[in-house]
PDB file of C-alpha atoms in Angstrom:
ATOM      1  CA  UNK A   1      49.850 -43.655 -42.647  1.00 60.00           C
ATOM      2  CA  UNK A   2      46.373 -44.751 -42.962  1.00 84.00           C
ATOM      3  CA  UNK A   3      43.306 -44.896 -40.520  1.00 91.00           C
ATOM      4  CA  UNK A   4      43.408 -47.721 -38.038  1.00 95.00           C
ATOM      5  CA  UNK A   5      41.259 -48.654 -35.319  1.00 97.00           C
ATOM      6  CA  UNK A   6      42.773 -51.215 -32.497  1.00 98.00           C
ATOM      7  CA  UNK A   7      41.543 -53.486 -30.487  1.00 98.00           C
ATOM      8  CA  UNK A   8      40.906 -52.516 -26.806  1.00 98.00           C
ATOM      9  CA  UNK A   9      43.242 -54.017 -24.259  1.00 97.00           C
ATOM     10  CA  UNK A  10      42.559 -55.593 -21.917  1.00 97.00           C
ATOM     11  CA  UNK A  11      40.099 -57.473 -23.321  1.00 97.00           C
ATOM     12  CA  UNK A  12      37.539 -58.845 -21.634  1.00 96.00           C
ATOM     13  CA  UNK A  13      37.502 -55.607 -19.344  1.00 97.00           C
ATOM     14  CA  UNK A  14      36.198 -54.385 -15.367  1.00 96.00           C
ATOM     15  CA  UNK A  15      35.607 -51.319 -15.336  1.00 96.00           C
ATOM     16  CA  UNK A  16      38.166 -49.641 -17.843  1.00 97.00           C
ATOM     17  CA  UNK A  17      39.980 -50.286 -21.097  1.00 98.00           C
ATOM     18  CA  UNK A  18      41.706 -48.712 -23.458  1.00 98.00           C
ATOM     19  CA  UNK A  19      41.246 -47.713 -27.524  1.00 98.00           C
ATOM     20  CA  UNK A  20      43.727 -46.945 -29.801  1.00 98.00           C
ATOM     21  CA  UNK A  21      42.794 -45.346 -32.787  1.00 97.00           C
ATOM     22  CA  UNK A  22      44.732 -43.270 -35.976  1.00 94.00           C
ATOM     23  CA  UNK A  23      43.952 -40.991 -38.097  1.00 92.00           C
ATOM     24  CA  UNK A  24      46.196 -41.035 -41.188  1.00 83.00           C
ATOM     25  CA  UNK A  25      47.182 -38.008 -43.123  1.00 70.00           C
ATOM     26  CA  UNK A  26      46.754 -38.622 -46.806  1.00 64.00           C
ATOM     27  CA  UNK A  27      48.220 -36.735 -49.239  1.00 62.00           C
ATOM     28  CA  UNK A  28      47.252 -33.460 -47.427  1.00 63.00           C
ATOM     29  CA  UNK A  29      47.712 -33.555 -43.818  1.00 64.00           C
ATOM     30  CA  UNK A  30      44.111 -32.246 -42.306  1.00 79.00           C
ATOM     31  CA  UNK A  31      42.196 -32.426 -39.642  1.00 86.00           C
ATOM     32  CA  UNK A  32      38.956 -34.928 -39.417  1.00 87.00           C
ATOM     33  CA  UNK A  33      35.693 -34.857 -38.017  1.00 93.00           C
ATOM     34  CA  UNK A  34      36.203 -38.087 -35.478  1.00 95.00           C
ATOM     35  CA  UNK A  35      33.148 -40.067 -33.876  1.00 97.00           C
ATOM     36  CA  UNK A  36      33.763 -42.694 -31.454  1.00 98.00           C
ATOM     37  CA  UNK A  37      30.717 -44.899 -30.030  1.00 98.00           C
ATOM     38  CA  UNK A  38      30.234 -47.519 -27.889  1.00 98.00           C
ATOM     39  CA  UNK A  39      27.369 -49.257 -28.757  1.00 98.00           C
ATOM     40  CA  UNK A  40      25.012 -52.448 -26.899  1.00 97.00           C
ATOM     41  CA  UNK A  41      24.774 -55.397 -28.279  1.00 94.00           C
ATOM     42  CA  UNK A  42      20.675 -54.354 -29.659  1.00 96.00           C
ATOM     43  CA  UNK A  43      22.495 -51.892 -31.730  1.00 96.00           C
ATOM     44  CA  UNK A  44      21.862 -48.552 -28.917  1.00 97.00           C
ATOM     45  CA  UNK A  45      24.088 -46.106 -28.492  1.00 98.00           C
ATOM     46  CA  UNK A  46      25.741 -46.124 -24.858  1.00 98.00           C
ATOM     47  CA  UNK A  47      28.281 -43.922 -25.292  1.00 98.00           C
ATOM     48  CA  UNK A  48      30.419 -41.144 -27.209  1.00 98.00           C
ATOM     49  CA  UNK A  49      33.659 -40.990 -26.614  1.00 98.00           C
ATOM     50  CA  UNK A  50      34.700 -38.806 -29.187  1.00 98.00           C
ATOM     51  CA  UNK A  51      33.143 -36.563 -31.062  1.00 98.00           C
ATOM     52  CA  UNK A  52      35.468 -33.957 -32.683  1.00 96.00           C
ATOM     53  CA  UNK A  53      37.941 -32.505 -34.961  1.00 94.00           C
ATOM     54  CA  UNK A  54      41.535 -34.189 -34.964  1.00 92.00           C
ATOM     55  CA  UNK A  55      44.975 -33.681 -36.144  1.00 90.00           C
ATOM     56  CA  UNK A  56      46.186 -36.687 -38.037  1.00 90.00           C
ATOM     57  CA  UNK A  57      47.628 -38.700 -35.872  1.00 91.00           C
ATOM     58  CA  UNK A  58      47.605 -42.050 -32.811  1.00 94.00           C
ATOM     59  CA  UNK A  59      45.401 -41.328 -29.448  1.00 97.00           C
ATOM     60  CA  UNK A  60      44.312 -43.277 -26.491  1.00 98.00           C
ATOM     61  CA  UNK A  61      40.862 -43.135 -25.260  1.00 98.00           C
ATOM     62  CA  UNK A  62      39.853 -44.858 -21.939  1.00 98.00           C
ATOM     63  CA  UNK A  63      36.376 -46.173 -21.471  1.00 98.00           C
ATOM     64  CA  UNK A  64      34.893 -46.774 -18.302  1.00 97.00           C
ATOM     65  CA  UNK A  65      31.809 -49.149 -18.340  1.00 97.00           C
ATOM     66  CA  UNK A  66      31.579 -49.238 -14.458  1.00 97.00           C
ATOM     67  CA  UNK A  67      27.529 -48.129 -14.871  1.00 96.00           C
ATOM     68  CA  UNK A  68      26.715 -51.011 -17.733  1.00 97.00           C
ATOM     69  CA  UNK A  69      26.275 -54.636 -17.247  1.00 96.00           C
ATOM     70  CA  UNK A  70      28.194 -57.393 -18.411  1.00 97.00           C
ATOM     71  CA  UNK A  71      28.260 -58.270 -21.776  1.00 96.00           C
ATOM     72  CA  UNK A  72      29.344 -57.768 -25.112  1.00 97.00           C
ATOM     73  CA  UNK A  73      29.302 -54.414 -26.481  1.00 98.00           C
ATOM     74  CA  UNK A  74      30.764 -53.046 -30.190  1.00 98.00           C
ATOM     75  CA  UNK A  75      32.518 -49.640 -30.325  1.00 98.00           C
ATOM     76  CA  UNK A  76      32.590 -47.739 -33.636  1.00 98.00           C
ATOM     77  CA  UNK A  77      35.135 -45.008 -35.470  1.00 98.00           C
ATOM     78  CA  UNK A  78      33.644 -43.028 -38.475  1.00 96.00           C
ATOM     79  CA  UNK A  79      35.635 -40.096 -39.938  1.00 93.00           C
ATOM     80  CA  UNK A  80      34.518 -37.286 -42.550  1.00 88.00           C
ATOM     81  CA  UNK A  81      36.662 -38.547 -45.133  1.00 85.00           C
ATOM     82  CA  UNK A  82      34.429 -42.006 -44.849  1.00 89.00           C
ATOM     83  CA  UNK A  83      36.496 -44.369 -42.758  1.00 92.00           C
ATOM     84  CA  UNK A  84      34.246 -46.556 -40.806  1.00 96.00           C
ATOM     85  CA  UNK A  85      35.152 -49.585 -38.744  1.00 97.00           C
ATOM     86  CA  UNK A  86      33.755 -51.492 -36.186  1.00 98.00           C
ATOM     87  CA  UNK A  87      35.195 -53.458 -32.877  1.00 98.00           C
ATOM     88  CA  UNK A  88      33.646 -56.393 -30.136  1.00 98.00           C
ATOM     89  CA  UNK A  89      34.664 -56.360 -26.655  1.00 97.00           C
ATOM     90  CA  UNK A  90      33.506 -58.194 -23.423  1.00 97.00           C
ATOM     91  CA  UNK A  91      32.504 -56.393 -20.200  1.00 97.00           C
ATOM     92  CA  UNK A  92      32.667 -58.864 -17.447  1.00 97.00           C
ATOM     93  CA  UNK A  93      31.983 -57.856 -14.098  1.00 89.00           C
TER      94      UNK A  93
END
């Protein structure tokens, strides 16, 4: 099992959605140093979500943009072992 990052559902959102994410366990299982941000769409930093070590593994995070405005915003996964990846969603109020 690999590292995946999933689209949020629903999406567009108001006020909450929710990301998947998974961190895969290689050849040895370990844990990982896990960011998750929710960036605007200028490229600032709104929100961290996650920011810790984690089993390998699937988890649900829910994100609550009830004190943004509408409008696209990008969310982002990095892990120590260099996984990166990037996802668009809508907040429409």
């Amino acid at each position: 099992i690999g590292f995946a990052l999933k689209q949020n559902y629903p999406n567009p959102f108001n006020p909450v959605t929710s990301i998947e994410y998974t961190i895969g366990t290689g050849q040895v299982p370990r844990y990982e140093n896990v960011t998750l941000r929710v960036y605007n769409s200028l490229g600032q930093q709104v929100a961290t979500l996650v920011n810790e070590q984690k089993a390998p593994g699937s988890y649900e995070v829910k994100f609550d943009g009830s004190n943004l405005s509408s409008g696209v915003y990008l969310y982002r996964l990095q892990t120590t072992s260099g996984f990166n990846a990037i996802k668009k969603f809508v907040l429409l109020k």
